[in-house]
Coordinates of N, CA and C in Angstrom, one line a residue:
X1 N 5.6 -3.5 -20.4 CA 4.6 -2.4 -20.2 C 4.3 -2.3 -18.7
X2 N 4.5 -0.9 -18.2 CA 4.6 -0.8 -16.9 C 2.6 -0.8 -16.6
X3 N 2.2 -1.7 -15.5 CA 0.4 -1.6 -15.3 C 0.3 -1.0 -14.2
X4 N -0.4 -0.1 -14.4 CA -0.7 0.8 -12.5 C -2.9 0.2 -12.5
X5 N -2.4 -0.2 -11.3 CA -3.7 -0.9 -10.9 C -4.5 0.0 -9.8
X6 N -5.4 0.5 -10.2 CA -6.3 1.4 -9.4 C -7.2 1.1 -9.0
X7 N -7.4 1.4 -7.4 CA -8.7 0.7 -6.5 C -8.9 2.2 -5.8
X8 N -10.1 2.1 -6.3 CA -11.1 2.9 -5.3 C -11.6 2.9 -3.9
X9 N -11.9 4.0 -3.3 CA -12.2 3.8 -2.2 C -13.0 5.3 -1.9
X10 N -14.6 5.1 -2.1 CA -15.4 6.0 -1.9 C -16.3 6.2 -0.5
X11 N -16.2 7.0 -0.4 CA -16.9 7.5 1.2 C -18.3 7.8 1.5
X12 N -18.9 6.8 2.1 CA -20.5 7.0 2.5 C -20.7 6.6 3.4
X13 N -22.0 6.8 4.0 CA -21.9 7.1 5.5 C -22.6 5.0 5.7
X14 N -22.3 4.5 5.5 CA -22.8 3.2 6.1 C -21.9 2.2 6.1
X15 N -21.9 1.1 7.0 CA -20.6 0.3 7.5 C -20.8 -1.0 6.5
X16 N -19.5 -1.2 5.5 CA -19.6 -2.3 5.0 C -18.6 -3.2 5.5
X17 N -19.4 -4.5 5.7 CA -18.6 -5.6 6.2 C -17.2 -6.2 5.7
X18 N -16.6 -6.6 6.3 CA -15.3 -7.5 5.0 C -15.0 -8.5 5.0
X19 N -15.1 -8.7 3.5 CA -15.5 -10.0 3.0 C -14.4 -10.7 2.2
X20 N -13.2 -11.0 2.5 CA -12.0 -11.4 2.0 C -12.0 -12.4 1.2
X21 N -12.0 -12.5 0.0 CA -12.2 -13.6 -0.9 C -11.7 -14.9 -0.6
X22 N -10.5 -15.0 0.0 CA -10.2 -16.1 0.7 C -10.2 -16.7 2.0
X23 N -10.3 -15.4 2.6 CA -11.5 -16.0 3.9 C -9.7 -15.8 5.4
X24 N -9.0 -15.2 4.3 CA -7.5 -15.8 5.7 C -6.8 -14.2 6.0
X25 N -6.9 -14.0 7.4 CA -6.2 -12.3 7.7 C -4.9 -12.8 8.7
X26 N -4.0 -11.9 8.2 CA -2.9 -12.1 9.2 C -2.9 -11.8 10.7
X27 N -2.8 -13.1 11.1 CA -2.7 -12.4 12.7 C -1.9 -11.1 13.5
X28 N -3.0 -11.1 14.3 CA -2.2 -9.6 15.1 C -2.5 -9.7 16.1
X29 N -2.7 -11.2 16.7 CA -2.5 -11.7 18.2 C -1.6 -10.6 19.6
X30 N -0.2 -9.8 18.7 CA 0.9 -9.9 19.0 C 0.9 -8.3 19.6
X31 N -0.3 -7.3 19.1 CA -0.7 -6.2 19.1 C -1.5 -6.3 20.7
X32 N -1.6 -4.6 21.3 CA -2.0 -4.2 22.1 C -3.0 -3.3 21.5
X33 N -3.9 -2.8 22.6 CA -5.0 -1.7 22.5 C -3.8 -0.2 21.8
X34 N -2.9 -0.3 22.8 CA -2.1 1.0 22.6 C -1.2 1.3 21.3
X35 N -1.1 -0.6 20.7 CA -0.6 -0.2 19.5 C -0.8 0.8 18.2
X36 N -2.3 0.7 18.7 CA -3.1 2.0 17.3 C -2.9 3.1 17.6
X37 N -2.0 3.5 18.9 CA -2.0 4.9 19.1 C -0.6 5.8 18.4
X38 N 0.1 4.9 17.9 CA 1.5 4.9 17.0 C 1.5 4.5 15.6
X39 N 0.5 3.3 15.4 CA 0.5 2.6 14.2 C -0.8 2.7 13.6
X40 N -1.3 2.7 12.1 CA -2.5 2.9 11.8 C -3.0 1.1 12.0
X41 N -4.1 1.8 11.9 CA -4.8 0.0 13.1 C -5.4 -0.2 11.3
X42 N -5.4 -1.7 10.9 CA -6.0 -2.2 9.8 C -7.4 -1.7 10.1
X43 N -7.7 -1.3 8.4 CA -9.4 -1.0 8.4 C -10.0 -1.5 7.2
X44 N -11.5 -0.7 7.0 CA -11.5 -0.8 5.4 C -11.0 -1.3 4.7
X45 N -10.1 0.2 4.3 CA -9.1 0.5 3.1 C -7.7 -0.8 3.4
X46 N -7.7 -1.3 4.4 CA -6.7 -2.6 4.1 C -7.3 -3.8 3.3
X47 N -8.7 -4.0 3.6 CA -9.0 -5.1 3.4 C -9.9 -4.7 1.9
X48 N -9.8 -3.8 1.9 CA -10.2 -3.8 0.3 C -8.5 -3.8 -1.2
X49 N -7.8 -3.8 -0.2 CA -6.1 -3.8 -0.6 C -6.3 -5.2 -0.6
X50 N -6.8 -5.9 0.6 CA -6.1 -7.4 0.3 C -7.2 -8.2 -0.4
X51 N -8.9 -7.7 -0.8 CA -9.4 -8.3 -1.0 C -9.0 -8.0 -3.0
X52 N -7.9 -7.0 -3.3 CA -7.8 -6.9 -4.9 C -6.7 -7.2 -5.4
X53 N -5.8 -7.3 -4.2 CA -4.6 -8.4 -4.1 C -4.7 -10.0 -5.0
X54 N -6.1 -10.5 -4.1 CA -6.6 -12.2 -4.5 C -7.3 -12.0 -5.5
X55 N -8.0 -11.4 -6.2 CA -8.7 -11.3 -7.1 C -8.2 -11.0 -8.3
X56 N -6.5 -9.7 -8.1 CA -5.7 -10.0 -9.2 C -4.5 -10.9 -9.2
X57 N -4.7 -12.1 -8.2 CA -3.4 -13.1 -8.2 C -2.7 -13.5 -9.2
X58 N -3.9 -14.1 -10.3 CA -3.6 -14.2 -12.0 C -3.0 -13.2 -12.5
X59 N -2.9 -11.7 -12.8 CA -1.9 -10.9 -13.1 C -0.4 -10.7 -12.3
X60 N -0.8 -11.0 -10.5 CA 0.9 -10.8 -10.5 C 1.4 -12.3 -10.8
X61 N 0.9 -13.3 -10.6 CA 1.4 -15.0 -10.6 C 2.3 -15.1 -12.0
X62 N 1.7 -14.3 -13.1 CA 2.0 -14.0 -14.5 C 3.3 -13.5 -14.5
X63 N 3.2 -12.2 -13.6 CA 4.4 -11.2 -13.2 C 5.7 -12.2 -13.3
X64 N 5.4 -13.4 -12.2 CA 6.0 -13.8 -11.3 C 7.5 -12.8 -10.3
X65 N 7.0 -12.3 -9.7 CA 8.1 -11.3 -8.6 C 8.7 -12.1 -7.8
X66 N 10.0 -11.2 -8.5 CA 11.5 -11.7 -7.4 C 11.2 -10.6 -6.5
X67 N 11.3 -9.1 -6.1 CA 11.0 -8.1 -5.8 C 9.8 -7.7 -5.6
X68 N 9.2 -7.2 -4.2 CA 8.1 -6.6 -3.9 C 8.5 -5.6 -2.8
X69 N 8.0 -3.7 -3.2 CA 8.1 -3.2 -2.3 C 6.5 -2.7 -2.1
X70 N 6.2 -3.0 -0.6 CA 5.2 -2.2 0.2 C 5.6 -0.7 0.4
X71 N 5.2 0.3 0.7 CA 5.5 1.6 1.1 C 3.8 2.0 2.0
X72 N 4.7 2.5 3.1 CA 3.6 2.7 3.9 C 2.9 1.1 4.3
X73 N 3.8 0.8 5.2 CA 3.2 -0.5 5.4 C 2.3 -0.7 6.8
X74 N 3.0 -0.1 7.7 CA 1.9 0.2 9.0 C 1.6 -1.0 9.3
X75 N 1.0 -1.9 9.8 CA 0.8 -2.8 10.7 C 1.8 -4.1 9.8
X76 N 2.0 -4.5 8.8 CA 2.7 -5.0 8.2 C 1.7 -6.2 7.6
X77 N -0.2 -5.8 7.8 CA -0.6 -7.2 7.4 C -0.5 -7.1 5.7
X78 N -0.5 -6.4 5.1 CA -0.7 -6.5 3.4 C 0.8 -7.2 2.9
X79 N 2.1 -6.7 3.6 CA 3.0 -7.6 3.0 C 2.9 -8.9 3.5
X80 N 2.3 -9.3 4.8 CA 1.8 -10.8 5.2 C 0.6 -11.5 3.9
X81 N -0.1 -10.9 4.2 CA -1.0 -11.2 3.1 C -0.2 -11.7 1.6
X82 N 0.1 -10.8 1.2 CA 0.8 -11.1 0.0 C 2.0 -11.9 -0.4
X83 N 2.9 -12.5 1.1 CA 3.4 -13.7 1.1 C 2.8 -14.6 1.1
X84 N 1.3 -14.5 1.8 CA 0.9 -16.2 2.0 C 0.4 -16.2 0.7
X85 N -0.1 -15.1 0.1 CA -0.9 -15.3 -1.1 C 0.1 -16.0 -2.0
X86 N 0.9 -15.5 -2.2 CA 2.4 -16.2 -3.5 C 2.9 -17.4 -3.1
X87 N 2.8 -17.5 -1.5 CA 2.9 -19.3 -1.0 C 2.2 -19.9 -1.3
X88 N 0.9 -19.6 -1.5 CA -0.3 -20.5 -2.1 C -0.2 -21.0 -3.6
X89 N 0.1 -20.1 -4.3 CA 0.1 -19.9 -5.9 C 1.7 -21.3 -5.9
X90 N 2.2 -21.1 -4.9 CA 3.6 -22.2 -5.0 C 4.7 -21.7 -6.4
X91 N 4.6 -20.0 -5.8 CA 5.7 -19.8 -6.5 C 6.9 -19.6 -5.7
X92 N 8.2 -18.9 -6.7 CA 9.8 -19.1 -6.0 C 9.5 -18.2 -4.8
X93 N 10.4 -18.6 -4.0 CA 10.5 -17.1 -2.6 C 10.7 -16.4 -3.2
X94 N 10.2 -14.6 -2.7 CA 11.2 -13.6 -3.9 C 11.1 -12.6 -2.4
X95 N 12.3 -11.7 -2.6 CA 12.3 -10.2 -1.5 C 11.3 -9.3 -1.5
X96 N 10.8 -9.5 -0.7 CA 9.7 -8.3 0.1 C 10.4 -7.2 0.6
X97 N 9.7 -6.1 0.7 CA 10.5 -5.3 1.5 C 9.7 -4.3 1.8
X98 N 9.2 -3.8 3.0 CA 8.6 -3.2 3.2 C 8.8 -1.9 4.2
X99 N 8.4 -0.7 3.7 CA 8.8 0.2 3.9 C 8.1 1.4 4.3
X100 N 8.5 2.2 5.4 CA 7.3 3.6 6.2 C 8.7 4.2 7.1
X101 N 7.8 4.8 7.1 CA 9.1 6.7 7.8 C 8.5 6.8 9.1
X102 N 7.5 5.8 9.6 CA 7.3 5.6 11.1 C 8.0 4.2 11.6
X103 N 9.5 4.8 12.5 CA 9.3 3.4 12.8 C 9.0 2.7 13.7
X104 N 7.9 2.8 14.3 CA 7.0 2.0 15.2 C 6.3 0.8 14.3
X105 N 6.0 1.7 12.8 CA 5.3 0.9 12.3 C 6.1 -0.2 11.2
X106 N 7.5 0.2 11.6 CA 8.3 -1.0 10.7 C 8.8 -1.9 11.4
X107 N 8.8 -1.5 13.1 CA 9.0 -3.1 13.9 C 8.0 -3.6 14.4
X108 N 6.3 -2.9 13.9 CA 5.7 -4.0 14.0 C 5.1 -4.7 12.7
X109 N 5.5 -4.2 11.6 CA 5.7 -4.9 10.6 C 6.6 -6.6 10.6
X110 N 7.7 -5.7 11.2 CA 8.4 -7.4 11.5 C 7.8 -8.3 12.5
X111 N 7.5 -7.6 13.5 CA 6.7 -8.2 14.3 C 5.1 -8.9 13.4
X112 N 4.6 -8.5 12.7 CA 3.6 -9.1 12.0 C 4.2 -10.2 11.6
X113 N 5.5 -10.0 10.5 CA 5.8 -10.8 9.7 C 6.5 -12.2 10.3
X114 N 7.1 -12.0 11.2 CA 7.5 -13.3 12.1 C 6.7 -13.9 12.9
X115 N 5.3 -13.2 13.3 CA 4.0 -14.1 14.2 C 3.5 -14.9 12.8
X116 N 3.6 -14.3 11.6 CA 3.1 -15.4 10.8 C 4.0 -16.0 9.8
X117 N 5.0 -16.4 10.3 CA 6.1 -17.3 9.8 C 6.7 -16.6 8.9
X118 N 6.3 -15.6 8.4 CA 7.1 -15.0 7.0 C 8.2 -14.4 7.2
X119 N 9.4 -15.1 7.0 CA 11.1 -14.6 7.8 C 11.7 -14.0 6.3
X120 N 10.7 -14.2 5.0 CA 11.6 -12.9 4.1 C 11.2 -11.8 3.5
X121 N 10.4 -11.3 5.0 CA 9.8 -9.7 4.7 C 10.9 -8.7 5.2
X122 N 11.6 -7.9 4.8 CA 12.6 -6.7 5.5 C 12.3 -5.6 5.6
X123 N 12.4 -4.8 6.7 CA 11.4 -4.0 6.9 C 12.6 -3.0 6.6
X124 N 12.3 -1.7 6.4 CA 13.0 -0.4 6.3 C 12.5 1.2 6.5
X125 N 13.1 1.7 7.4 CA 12.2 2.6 7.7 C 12.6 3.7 7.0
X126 N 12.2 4.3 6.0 CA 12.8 5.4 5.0 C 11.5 6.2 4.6
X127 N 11.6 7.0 3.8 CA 10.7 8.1 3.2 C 10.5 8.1 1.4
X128 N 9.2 7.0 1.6 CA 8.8 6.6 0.3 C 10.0 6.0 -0.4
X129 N 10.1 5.8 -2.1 CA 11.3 4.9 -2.7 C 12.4 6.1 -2.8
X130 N 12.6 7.2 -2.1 CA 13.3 8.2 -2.5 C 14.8 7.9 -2.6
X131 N 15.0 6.4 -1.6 CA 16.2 6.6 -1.7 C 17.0 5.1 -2.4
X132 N 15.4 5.0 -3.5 CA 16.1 3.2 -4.0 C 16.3 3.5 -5.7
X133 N 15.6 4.9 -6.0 CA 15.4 5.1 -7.3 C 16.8 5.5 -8.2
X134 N 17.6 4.2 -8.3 CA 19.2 4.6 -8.9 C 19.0 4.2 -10.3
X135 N 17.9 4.4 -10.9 CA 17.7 3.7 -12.6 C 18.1 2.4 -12.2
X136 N 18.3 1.3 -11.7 CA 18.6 0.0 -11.7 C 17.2 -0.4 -11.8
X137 N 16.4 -1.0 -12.3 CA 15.3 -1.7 -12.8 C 15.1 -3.3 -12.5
X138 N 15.0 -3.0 -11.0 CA 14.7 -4.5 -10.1 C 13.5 -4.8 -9.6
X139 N 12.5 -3.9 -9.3 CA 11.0 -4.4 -8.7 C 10.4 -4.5 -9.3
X140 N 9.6 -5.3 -9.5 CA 8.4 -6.1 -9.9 C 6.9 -5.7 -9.5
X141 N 6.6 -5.4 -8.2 CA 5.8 -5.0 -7.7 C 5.6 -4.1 -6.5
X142 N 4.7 -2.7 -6.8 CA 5.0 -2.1 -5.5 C 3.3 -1.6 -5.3
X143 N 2.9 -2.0 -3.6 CA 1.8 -2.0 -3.2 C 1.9 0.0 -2.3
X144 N 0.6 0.3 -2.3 CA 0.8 1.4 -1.8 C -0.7 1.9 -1.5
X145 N -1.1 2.0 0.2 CA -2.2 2.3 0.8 C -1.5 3.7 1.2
X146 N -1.6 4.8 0.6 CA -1.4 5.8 0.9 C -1.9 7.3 2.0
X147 N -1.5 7.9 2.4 CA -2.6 9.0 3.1 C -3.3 9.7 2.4
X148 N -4.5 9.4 2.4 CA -5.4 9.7 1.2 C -6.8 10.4 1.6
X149 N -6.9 11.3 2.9 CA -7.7 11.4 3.6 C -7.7 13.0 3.2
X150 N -8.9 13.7 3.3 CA -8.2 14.9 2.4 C -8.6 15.7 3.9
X151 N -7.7 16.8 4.1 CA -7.4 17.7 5.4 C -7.1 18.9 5.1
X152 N -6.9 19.8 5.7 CA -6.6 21.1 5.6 C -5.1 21.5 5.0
X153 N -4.3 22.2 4.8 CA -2.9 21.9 4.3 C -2.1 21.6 5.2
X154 N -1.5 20.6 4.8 CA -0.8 19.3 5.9 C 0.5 20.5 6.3
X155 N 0.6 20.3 7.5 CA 1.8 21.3 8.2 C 3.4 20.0 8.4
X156 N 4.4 20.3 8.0 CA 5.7 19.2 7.5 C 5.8 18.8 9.0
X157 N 5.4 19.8 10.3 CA 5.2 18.5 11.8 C 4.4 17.1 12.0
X158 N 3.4 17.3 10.6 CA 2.6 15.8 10.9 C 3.3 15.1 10.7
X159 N 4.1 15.2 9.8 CA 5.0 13.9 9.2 C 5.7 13.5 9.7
X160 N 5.8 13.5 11.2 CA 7.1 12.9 12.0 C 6.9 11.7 12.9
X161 N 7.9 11.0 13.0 CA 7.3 9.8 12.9 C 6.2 8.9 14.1
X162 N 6.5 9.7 15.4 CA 5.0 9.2 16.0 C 4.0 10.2 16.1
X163 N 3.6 10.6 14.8 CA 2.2 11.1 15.0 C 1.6 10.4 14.5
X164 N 0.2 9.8 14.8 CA -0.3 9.1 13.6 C -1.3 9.7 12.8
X165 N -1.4 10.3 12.7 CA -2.6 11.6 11.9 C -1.9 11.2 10.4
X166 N -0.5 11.3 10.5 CA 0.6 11.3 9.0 C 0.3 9.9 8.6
X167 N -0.3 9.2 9.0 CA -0.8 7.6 8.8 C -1.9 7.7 7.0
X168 N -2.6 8.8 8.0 CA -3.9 8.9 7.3 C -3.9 10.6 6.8
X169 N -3.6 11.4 7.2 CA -4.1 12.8 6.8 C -3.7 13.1 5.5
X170 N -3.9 13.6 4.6 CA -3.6 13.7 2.6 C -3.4 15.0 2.4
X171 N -3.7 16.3 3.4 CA -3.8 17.3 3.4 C -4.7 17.8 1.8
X172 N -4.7 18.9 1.1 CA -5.4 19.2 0.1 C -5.9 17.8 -1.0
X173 N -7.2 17.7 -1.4 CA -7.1 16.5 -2.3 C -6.5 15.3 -1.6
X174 N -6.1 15.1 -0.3 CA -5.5 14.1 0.1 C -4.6 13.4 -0.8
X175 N -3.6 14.3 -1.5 CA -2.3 14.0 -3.1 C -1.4 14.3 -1.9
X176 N -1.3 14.8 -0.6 CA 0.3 15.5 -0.3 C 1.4 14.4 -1.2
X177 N 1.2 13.3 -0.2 CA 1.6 12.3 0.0 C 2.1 11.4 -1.6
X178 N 1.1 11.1 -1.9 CA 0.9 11.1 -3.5 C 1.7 12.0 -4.1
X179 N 1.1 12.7 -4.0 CA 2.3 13.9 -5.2 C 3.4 14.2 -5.0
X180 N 4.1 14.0 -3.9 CA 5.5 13.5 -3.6 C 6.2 12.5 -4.1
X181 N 5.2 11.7 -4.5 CA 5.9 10.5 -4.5 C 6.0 10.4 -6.7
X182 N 4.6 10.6 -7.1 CA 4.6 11.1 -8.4 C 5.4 12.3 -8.8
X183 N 5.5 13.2 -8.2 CA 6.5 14.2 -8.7 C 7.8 14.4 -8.5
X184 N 8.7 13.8 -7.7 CA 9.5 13.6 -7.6 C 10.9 13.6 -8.5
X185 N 11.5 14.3 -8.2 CA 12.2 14.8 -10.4 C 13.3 13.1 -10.2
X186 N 13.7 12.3 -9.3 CA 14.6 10.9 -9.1 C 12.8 10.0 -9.7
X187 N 12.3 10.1 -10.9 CA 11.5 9.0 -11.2 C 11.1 7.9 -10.5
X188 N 9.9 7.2 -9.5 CA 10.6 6.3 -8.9 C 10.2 5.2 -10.0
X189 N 9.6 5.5 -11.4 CA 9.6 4.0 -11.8 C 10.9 3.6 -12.3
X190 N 12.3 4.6 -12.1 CA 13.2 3.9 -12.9 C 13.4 3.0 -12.2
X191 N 12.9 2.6 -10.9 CA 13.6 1.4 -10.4 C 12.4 0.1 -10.9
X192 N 11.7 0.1 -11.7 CA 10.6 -1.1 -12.3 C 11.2 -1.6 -13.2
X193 N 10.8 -3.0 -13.0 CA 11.1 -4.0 -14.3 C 10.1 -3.0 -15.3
X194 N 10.4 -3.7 -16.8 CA 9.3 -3.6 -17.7 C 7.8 -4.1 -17.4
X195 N 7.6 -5.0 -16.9 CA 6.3 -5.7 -16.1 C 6.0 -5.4 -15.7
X196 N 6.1 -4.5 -14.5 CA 6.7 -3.9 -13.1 C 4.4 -3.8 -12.8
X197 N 4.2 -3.9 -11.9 CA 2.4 -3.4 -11.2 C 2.8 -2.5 -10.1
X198 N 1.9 -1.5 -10.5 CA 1.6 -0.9 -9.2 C 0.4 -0.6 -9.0
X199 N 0.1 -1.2 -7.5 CA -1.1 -1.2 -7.1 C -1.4 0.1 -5.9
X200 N -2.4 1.2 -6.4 CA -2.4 2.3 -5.8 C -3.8 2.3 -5.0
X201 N -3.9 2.7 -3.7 CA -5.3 2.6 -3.5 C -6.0 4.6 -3.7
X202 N -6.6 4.8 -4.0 CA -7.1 5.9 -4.0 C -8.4 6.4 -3.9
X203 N -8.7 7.5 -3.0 CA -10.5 7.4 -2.7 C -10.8 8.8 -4.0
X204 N -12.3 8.7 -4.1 CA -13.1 9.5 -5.1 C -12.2 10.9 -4.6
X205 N -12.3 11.2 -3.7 CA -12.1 12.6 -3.6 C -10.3 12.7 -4.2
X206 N -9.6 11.9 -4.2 CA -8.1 12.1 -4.2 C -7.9 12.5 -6.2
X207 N -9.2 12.9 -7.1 CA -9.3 13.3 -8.5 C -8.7 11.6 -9.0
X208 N -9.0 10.6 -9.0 CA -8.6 10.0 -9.7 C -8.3 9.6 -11.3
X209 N -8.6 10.8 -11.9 CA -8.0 10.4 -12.9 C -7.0 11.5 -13.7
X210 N -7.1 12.8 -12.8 CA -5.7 13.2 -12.7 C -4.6 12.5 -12.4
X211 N -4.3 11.9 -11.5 CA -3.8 10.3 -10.7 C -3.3 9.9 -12.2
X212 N -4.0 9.1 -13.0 CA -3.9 8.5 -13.6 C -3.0 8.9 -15.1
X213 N -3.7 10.1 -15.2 CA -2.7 11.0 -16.1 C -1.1 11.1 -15.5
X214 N -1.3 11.5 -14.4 CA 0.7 11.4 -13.8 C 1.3 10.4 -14.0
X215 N 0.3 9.5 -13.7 CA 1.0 7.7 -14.3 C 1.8 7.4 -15.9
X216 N 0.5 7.7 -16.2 CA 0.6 8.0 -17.6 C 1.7 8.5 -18.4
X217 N 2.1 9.7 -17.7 CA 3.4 11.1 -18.1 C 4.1 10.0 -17.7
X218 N 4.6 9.5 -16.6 CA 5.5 8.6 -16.0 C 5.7 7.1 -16.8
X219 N 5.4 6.3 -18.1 CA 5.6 5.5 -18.8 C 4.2 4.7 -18.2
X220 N 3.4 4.5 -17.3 CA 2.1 3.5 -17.4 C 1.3 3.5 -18.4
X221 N 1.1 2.6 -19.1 CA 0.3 2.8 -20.2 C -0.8 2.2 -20.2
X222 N -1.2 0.8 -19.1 CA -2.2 0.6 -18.7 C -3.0 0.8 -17.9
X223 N -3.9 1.2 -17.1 CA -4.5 1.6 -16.0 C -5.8 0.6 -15.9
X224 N -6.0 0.0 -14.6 CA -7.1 -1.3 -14.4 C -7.8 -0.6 -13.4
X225 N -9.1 -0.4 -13.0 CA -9.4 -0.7 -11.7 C -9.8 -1.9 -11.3
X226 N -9.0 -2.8 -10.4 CA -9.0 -3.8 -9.7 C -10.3 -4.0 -8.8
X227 N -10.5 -2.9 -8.0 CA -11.5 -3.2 -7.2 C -11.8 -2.2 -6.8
X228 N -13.8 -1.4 -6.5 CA -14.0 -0.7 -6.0 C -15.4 -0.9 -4.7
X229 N -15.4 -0.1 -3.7 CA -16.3 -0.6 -2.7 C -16.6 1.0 -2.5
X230 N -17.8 0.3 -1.6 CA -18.5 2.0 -0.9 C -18.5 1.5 0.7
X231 N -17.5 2.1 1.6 CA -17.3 1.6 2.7 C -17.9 3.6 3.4
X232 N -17.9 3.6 5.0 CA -17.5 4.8 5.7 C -16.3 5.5 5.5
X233 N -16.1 6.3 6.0 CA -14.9 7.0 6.5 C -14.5 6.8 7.7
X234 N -13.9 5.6 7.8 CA -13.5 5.4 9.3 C -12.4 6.1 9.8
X235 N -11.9 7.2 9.4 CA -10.6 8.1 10.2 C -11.4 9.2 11.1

């Protein structure tokens, strides 16, 4: 049974702290001031990604994944995170693979992933799973902090790869991004195990439960929300 795991991310005007259940963030020692000017700089919406990560460990540990793809990985700490997390649990190594159509933001992904020992994250710099979806049914798990900021109608120049607006901007409903990726006529769940999680972050405004219905049309038959917080809109 394919589970699409849904986290919220609602917008109000007051700063909430972050509070990482396990208390451990990937270093970024390795970063500059100027890095954020190419790469989206960890915020919020990361650390409410990594704080629903730990909280649903017990469902992927279950999983157990040989296969994990990130999409839209940007600084590369959520696939860091999610190795130490499965190092902790003292399961098998399994392929990470992490993936964004900026690539600034896939060598410093590797760059993340080697300041913190993790030598089997692969970074790839492509456009969403468009080009892994061959019906072969290998992944296990795919994380996805998507552009989810809602904007005016996104013009196809943001999307290139050093702008970083395309990090965050969602254009209408903040779906561009999303709806590319759900409508897409190459399915990308044909490439999920039967088990397969996908963990989606999405804010109130992005209609989340239209979201949920596309899942749905698309074989998800379970839908969880994992975790929701009331942070700012830091974009």
């Amino acid at each position: 049974i394919l589970l699409f795991l849904l986290l919220f991310f609602f917008f109000v005007f007051f700063f909430s702290r972050r509070e990482t259940m396990d208390g451990w963030m990937p270093s970024l020692e390795h970063t500059e001031l100027e890095t954020w000017e190419k790469v989206y700089e960890p915020a919020e919406d990361t650390y409410l990604l990594m704080d629903a990560l730990y909280k649903d460990r017990e469902m992927i540990i279950a999983v157990c994944p040989i296969v994990i793809f990130e999409l839209g990985s940007g600084s590369g700490v959520i696939s860091v995170y999610m190795n130490r997390l499965l190092s902790n649990e003292n399961l098998r190594p399994c392929i990470q693979i992490a993936i964004d159509i900026n690539e600034y933001a896939t060598k410093l992904t590797k760059d993340t992933a080697n300041k913190n020992n993790c030598l089997n994250i692969d970074t790839i710099s492509s456009d969403l799973l468009f080009s892994f979806c061959q019906n072969k049914r290998y992944v296990d798990i795919i994380i996805f902090n998507p552009p989810y900021v809602t904007t005016s109608v996104p013009n196809k120049n943001t999307y290139i790869n050093d702008n970083i607006s395309a990090s965050w901007a969602g254009g209408p409903q903040g779906r561009f991004v999303i709806d590319r990726l759900l409508h897409h006529s190459n399915n990308f769940t044909s490439c999920l195990t039967p088990n397969a999680l996908f963990y989606l972050l999405l804010s109130d405004e992005n209609n989340p439960t239209e979201v949920i219905q596309l899942l749905q049309a698309r074989g998800f038959t379970d839908t969880t929300v994992v975790l929701s917080r009331n942070v700012m809109n830091v974009c």
